[in-house]
mmCIF file of C-alpha atoms in Angstrom:
data_model
loop_
_atom_site.group_PDB
_atom_site.id
_atom_site.type_symbol
_atom_site.label_atom_id
_atom_site.label_comp_id
_atom_site.label_asym_id
_atom_site.label_seq_id
_atom_site.Cartn_x
_atom_site.Cartn_y
_atom_site.Cartn_z
ATOM 1 C CA UNK O 518 162.781 65.808 80.613
ATOM 2 C CA UNK O 519 160.831 64.985 77.552
ATOM 3 C CA UNK O 520 158.155 67.643 76.717
ATOM 4 C CA UNK O 521 156.474 65.722 73.789
ATOM 5 C CA UNK O 522 154.031 63.682 75.905
ATOM 6 C CA UNK O 523 151.634 63.577 79.041
ATOM 7 C CA UNK O 524 152.763 63.524 82.534
ATOM 8 C CA UNK O 525 151.454 60.566 84.103
ATOM 9 C CA UNK O 526 150.127 61.802 87.709
ATOM 10 C CA UNK O 527 149.426 59.014 90.071
ATOM 11 C CA UNK O 528 147.636 60.844 93.215
ATOM 12 C CA UNK O 529 148.036 59.028 96.349
ATOM 13 C CA UNK O 530 148.764 55.522 95.230
ATOM 14 C CA UNK O 531 147.873 52.758 97.716
ATOM 15 C CA UNK O 532 149.835 49.617 96.378
ATOM 16 C CA UNK O 533 153.141 49.354 94.986
ATOM 17 C CA UNK O 534 152.054 46.819 92.814
ATOM 18 C CA UNK O 535 149.421 49.035 91.293
ATOM 19 C CA UNK O 536 152.069 51.451 90.849
ATOM 20 C CA UNK O 537 154.310 49.109 88.950
ATOM 21 C CA UNK O 538 151.395 47.853 86.844
ATOM 22 C CA UNK O 539 150.940 51.329 85.654
ATOM 23 C CA UNK O 540 154.491 51.642 84.796
ATOM 24 C CA UNK O 541 154.155 48.827 82.537
ATOM 25 C CA UNK O 542 150.949 50.128 80.968
ATOM 26 C CA UNK O 543 152.480 53.311 80.450
ATOM 27 C CA UNK O 544 155.906 51.921 78.708
ATOM 28 C CA UNK O 545 153.391 49.862 76.642
ATOM 29 C CA UNK O 546 152.604 52.834 74.616
ATOM 30 C CA UNK O 547 155.773 55.029 74.886
ATOM 31 C CA UNK O 548 154.953 57.242 77.963
ATOM 32 C CA UNK O 549 157.820 57.287 80.381
ATOM 33 C CA UNK O 550 157.149 60.544 82.497
ATOM 34 C CA UNK O 551 155.282 59.615 85.858
ATOM 35 C CA UNK O 552 154.950 61.529 88.593
ATOM 36 C CA UNK O 553 153.802 60.049 92.265
ATOM 37 C CA UNK O 554 152.308 62.237 94.924
ATOM 38 C CA UNK O 555 152.461 60.866 98.358
ATOM 39 C CA UNK O 556 152.143 57.154 97.770
ATOM 40 C CA UNK O 557 150.723 55.507 100.816
ATOM 41 C CA UNK O 558 153.952 52.760 101.180
ATOM 42 C CA UNK O 559 156.430 55.580 100.680
ATOM 43 C CA UNK O 560 158.772 55.902 97.831
ATOM 44 C CA UNK O 561 160.574 54.314 96.196
ATOM 45 C CA UNK O 562 158.765 50.838 96.852
ATOM 46 C CA UNK O 563 160.375 46.989 95.965
ATOM 47 C CA UNK O 564 157.172 45.922 95.214
ATOM 48 C CA UNK O 565 156.764 48.653 92.422
ATOM 49 C CA UNK O 566 160.035 47.742 91.099
ATOM 50 C CA UNK O 567 158.345 43.727 91.123
ATOM 51 C CA UNK O 568 155.362 44.471 89.222
ATOM 52 C CA UNK O 569 156.884 46.826 86.820
ATOM 53 C CA UNK O 570 159.088 43.889 85.220
ATOM 54 C CA UNK O 571 160.427 45.281 82.053
ATOM 55 C CA UNK O 572 159.118 48.796 82.120
ATOM 56 C CA UNK O 573 162.079 49.809 85.052
ATOM 57 C CA UNK O 574 162.964 52.699 83.785
ATOM 58 C CA UNK O 575 159.586 54.717 84.108
ATOM 59 C CA UNK O 576 160.165 53.845 87.591
ATOM 60 C CA UNK O 577 163.748 54.985 88.008
ATOM 61 C CA UNK O 578 163.222 58.077 86.397
ATOM 62 C CA UNK O 579 159.624 58.681 88.356
ATOM 63 C CA UNK O 580 159.091 62.271 90.163
ATOM 64 C CA UNK O 581 158.351 62.151 94.210
ATOM 65 C CA UNK O 582 156.177 64.695 95.357
ATOM 66 C CA UNK O 583 154.528 65.452 98.602
ATOM 67 C CA UNK O 584 151.243 67.512 97.534
ATOM 68 C CA UNK O 585 149.479 67.580 93.881
ATOM 69 C CA UNK O 586 150.047 71.049 93.595
ATOM 70 C CA UNK O 587 153.529 70.498 93.434
ATOM 71 C CA UNK O 588 153.361 67.825 90.964
ATOM 72 C CA UNK O 589 151.564 69.971 88.375
ATOM 73 C CA UNK O 590 153.274 73.059 88.736
ATOM 74 C CA UNK O 591 154.555 73.579 85.652
ATOM 75 C CA UNK O 592 151.615 72.218 83.399
ATOM 76 C CA UNK O 593 149.276 74.596 81.600
ATOM 77 C CA UNK O 594 146.632 71.859 80.943
ATOM 78 C CA UNK O 595 145.361 68.800 83.505
ATOM 79 C CA UNK O 596 142.994 65.884 82.944
ATOM 80 C CA UNK O 597 141.231 64.507 85.376
ATOM 81 C CA UNK O 598 140.138 60.752 84.983
ATOM 82 C CA UNK O 599 137.253 60.083 87.184
ATOM 83 C CA UNK O 600 133.972 57.936 86.433
ATOM 84 C CA UNK O 601 132.115 59.691 89.569
ATOM 85 C CA UNK O 602 129.475 62.385 88.737
ATOM 86 C CA UNK O 603 131.190 65.960 90.300
ATOM 87 C CA UNK O 604 129.896 68.806 91.589
ATOM 88 C CA UNK O 605 132.212 71.198 89.623
ATOM 89 C CA UNK O 606 131.737 72.578 86.766
ATOM 90 C CA UNK O 607 134.114 71.466 83.927
ATOM 91 C CA UNK O 608 134.384 70.446 80.173
ATOM 92 C CA UNK O 609 134.270 66.298 80.030
ATOM 93 C CA UNK O 610 135.605 64.383 77.339
ATOM 94 C CA UNK O 611 136.157 60.449 76.360
ATOM 95 C CA UNK O 612 139.516 59.366 76.472
ATOM 96 C CA UNK O 613 139.808 59.232 72.701
ATOM 97 C CA UNK O 614 139.140 62.968 72.208
ATOM 98 C CA UNK O 615 141.162 64.075 75.709
ATOM 99 C CA UNK O 616 144.296 62.651 73.917
ATOM 100 C CA UNK O 617 143.696 63.927 70.483
ATOM 101 C CA UNK O 618 143.052 67.371 72.397
ATOM 102 C CA UNK O 619 146.480 66.763 74.706
ATOM 103 C CA UNK O 620 148.376 66.096 71.492
ATOM 104 C CA UNK O 621 147.199 68.977 69.655
ATOM 105 C CA UNK O 622 148.349 71.070 72.817
ATOM 106 C CA UNK O 623 151.830 69.476 73.010
ATOM 107 C CA UNK O 624 152.073 70.282 69.644
ATOM 108 C CA UNK O 625 151.661 73.681 70.479
ATOM 109 C CA UNK O 626 154.191 73.868 72.701
ATOM 110 C CA UNK O 627 151.849 73.638 76.426
ATOM 111 C CA UNK O 628 153.091 70.850 78.858
ATOM 112 C CA UNK O 629 150.245 68.355 79.581
ATOM 113 C CA UNK O 630 149.172 66.204 82.637
ATOM 114 C CA UNK O 631 146.907 63.246 83.005
ATOM 115 C CA UNK O 632 145.973 62.582 86.879
ATOM 116 C CA UNK O 633 144.624 59.620 88.106
ATOM 117 C CA UNK O 634 143.325 58.964 91.730
ATOM 118 C CA UNK O 635 143.800 56.261 94.564
ATOM 119 C CA UNK O 636 142.736 52.738 93.989
ATOM 120 C CA UNK O 637 139.972 52.748 96.716
ATOM 121 C CA UNK O 638 138.055 55.725 95.899
ATOM 122 C CA UNK O 639 139.153 57.945 93.287
ATOM 123 C CA UNK O 640 140.051 61.285 93.526
ATOM 124 C CA UNK O 641 138.769 63.610 95.992
ATOM 125 C CA UNK O 642 136.573 67.086 94.651
ATOM 126 C CA UNK O 643 139.864 68.790 95.860
ATOM 127 C CA UNK O 644 141.981 67.062 93.457
ATOM 128 C CA UNK O 645 139.621 67.400 90.837
ATOM 129 C CA UNK O 646 139.225 71.187 91.472
ATOM 130 C CA UNK O 647 142.762 71.747 90.146
ATOM 131 C CA UNK O 648 142.002 70.056 86.702
ATOM 132 C CA UNK O 649 141.447 71.857 83.500
ATOM 133 C CA UNK O 650 139.037 69.068 81.773
ATOM 134 C CA UNK O 651 137.583 65.860 83.263
ATOM 135 C CA UNK O 652 137.866 62.660 81.160
ATOM 136 C CA UNK O 653 135.316 59.987 81.794
ATOM 137 C CA UNK O 654 135.329 56.412 80.159
ATOM 138 C CA UNK O 655 131.776 55.465 78.515
ATOM 139 C CA UNK O 656 131.628 52.320 80.977
ATOM 140 C CA UNK O 657 128.913 50.104 82.361
ATOM 141 C CA UNK O 658 127.124 52.232 84.763
ATOM 142 C CA UNK O 659 126.360 49.441 86.865
ATOM 143 C CA UNK O 660 130.097 48.930 87.558
ATOM 144 C CA UNK O 661 132.082 52.322 86.498
ATOM 145 C CA UNK O 662 135.181 51.462 88.300
ATOM 146 C CA UNK O 663 138.448 50.782 86.723
ATOM 147 C CA UNK O 664 141.714 49.670 88.291
ATOM 148 C CA UNK O 665 144.539 52.264 88.293
ATOM 149 C CA UNK O 666 146.850 50.058 85.687
ATOM 150 C CA UNK O 667 143.411 49.640 83.436
ATOM 151 C CA UNK O 668 142.713 53.489 83.408
ATOM 152 C CA UNK O 669 146.516 54.562 82.498
ATOM 153 C CA UNK O 670 146.356 51.807 80.174
ATOM 154 C CA UNK O 671 143.190 53.142 78.219
ATOM 155 C CA UNK O 672 144.716 56.488 78.441
ATOM 156 C CA UNK O 673 148.195 55.611 77.041
ATOM 157 C CA UNK O 674 146.258 53.735 73.978
ATOM 158 C CA UNK O 675 144.437 56.072 73.193
ATOM 159 C CA UNK O 676 147.325 58.541 73.464
ATOM 160 C CA UNK O 677 149.290 56.121 70.672
ATOM 161 C CA UNK O 678 146.255 56.568 68.553
ATOM 162 C CA UNK O 679 146.145 59.789 68.570
ATOM 163 C CA UNK O 680 149.836 60.418 67.862
ATOM 164 C CA UNK O 681 151.012 57.346 65.723
ATOM 165 C CA UNK O 682 149.449 56.766 62.310
ATOM 166 C CA UNK O 683 148.270 52.896 62.236
ATOM 167 C CA UNK O 684 146.067 51.245 59.395
ATOM 168 C CA UNK O 685 143.227 49.899 60.854
ATOM 169 C CA UNK O 686 143.663 46.376 59.073
ATOM 170 C CA UNK O 687 146.841 45.212 57.274
ATOM 171 C CA UNK O 688 147.994 41.676 55.941
ATOM 172 C CA UNK O 689 151.197 40.399 57.269
ATOM 173 C CA UNK O 690 153.261 37.307 57.030
ATOM 174 C CA UNK O 691 155.969 36.593 54.387
ATOM 175 C CA UNK O 692 154.582 36.999 51.092
ATOM 176 C CA UNK O 693 151.904 39.283 51.218
ATOM 177 C CA UNK O 694 152.384 41.381 48.067
ATOM 178 C CA UNK O 695 148.542 41.672 46.597
ATOM 179 C CA UNK O 696 147.951 40.317 43.032
ATOM 180 C CA UNK O 697 147.345 42.642 40.382
ATOM 181 C CA UNK O 698 144.192 42.599 38.332
ATOM 182 C CA UNK O 699 145.876 40.853 35.113
ATOM 183 C CA UNK O 700 146.954 38.126 37.571
ATOM 184 C CA UNK O 701 143.712 37.477 38.501
ATOM 185 C CA UNK O 702 142.098 37.412 35.315
ATOM 186 C CA UNK O 703 144.373 34.906 34.149
ATOM 187 C CA UNK O 704 143.650 32.655 37.044
ATOM 188 C CA UNK O 705 139.790 32.817 35.771
ATOM 189 C CA UNK O 706 140.858 31.895 32.589
ATOM 190 C CA UNK O 707 142.664 29.173 33.586
ATOM 191 C CA UNK O 708 140.157 27.640 35.913
ATOM 192 C CA UNK O 709 137.408 28.147 33.832
ATOM 193 C CA UNK O 710 139.032 26.634 30.736
ATOM 194 C CA UNK O 711 140.084 23.568 32.820
ATOM 195 C CA UNK O 712 136.412 23.590 34.389
ATOM 196 C CA UNK O 713 134.823 23.670 30.957
ATOM 197 C CA UNK O 714 136.666 20.485 29.800
ATOM 198 C CA UNK O 715 135.881 19.023 33.067
ATOM 199 C CA UNK O 716 132.087 19.824 32.256
ATOM 200 C CA UNK O 717 131.626 21.784 35.176
ATOM 201 C CA UNK O 718 129.679 24.577 33.422
ATOM 202 C CA UNK O 719 126.265 22.627 33.128
ATOM 203 C CA UNK O 720 123.496 22.738 31.732
ATOM 204 C CA UNK O 721 124.078 25.214 28.959
ATOM 205 C CA UNK O 722 121.486 27.514 29.875
ATOM 206 C CA UNK O 723 123.435 28.173 33.468
ATOM 207 C CA UNK O 724 126.739 28.069 31.998
ATOM 208 C CA UNK O 725 127.529 31.710 31.546
ATOM 209 C CA UNK O 726 126.031 32.864 34.791
ATOM 210 C CA UNK O 727 128.415 30.250 36.636
ATOM 211 C CA UNK O 728 131.473 31.489 34.721
ATOM 212 C CA UNK O 729 130.699 35.129 35.829
ATOM 213 C CA UNK O 730 129.781 33.720 39.436
ATOM 214 C CA UNK O 731 133.305 32.315 39.217
ATOM 215 C CA UNK O 732 135.048 35.490 38.150
ATOM 216 C CA UNK O 733 133.088 37.386 40.644
ATOM 217 C CA UNK O 734 134.438 35.098 43.175
ATOM 218 C CA UNK O 735 137.830 35.693 42.558
ATOM 219 C CA UNK O 736 137.414 39.301 42.178
ATOM 220 C CA UNK O 737 136.204 39.776 45.420
ATOM 221 C CA UNK O 738 139.130 38.016 47.476
ATOM 222 C CA UNK O 739 142.411 39.790 48.239
ATOM 223 C CA UNK O 740 144.256 37.266 46.687
ATOM 224 C CA UNK O 741 148.249 37.695 46.901
ATOM 225 C CA UNK O 742 150.500 36.472 43.938
ATOM 226 C CA UNK O 743 151.524 33.419 46.120
ATOM 227 C CA UNK O 744 147.566 32.655 46.640
ATOM 228 C CA UNK O 745 147.238 32.870 42.711
ATOM 229 C CA UNK O 746 150.455 30.542 41.910
ATOM 230 C CA UNK O 747 148.864 28.264 44.730
ATOM 231 C CA UNK O 748 145.924 28.041 42.735
ATOM 232 C CA UNK O 749 147.159 27.620 39.425
ATOM 233 C CA UNK O 750 148.865 24.681 40.951
ATOM 234 C CA UNK O 751 145.875 23.200 42.398
ATOM 235 C CA UNK O 752 144.334 23.366 39.192
ATOM 236 C CA UNK O 753 147.471 21.588 37.293
ATOM 237 C CA UNK O 754 147.955 19.116 39.673
ATOM 238 C CA UNK O 755 143.861 18.379 39.647
ATOM 239 C CA UNK O 756 144.378 17.986 35.580
ATOM 240 C CA UNK O 757 147.500 15.947 36.393
ATOM 241 C CA UNK O 758 145.453 13.542 38.387
ATOM 242 C CA UNK O 759 142.539 13.148 36.059
ATOM 243 C CA UNK O 760 145.119 12.011 33.151
ATOM 244 C CA UNK O 761 146.322 9.673 35.367
ATOM 245 C CA UNK O 762 143.224 7.470 35.985
#
């Protein structure tokens, strides 16, 4: 059994479909350690298998427990996901902070679990009493309830963010190599030359400012080499069209 990811503990889940949807949400983000505690409709559950669609391996390897204490007995740090105010005094984290914390603990050799309560009413105080840390999502206070799969998905996403390097923005496609400064300068010179021949830089008193604006425009754009080649071609074709006239 893997020890480099959190254990996902579903406490008294009520519907097989929700268990299956939670399995899909887990596997979307590389999580496959599920523990199911006292599911209402028994275990295994055919409806969970049907809903998991593509994430069946999570259910195949899921462990079944009759009580919560047994499900988290081997864990050193346990997070309880809940949106309700509770009487118990515990540290409260956002999902982002909790999964960063979990990643650090796992890297240090700890075994971590994240608990999710039943669909209808969430975890009871007796469940939360067994947690080390509470995780609360900053949701709309007038409608704070998330369904089981949504909550599992959100925690899985934050786990992935905490453990995988991913650029916030990137350029995708077949030809994404960015143009070098000299290539953009050559494009600017080409356009400036042709536009000058066409009388674009007029009147003379504004010509220098117009040339600078053109160069500034090209400098601002994240042009690829393919973009630069196309824009050279556009200008060449426009000149040929003009000459045919």
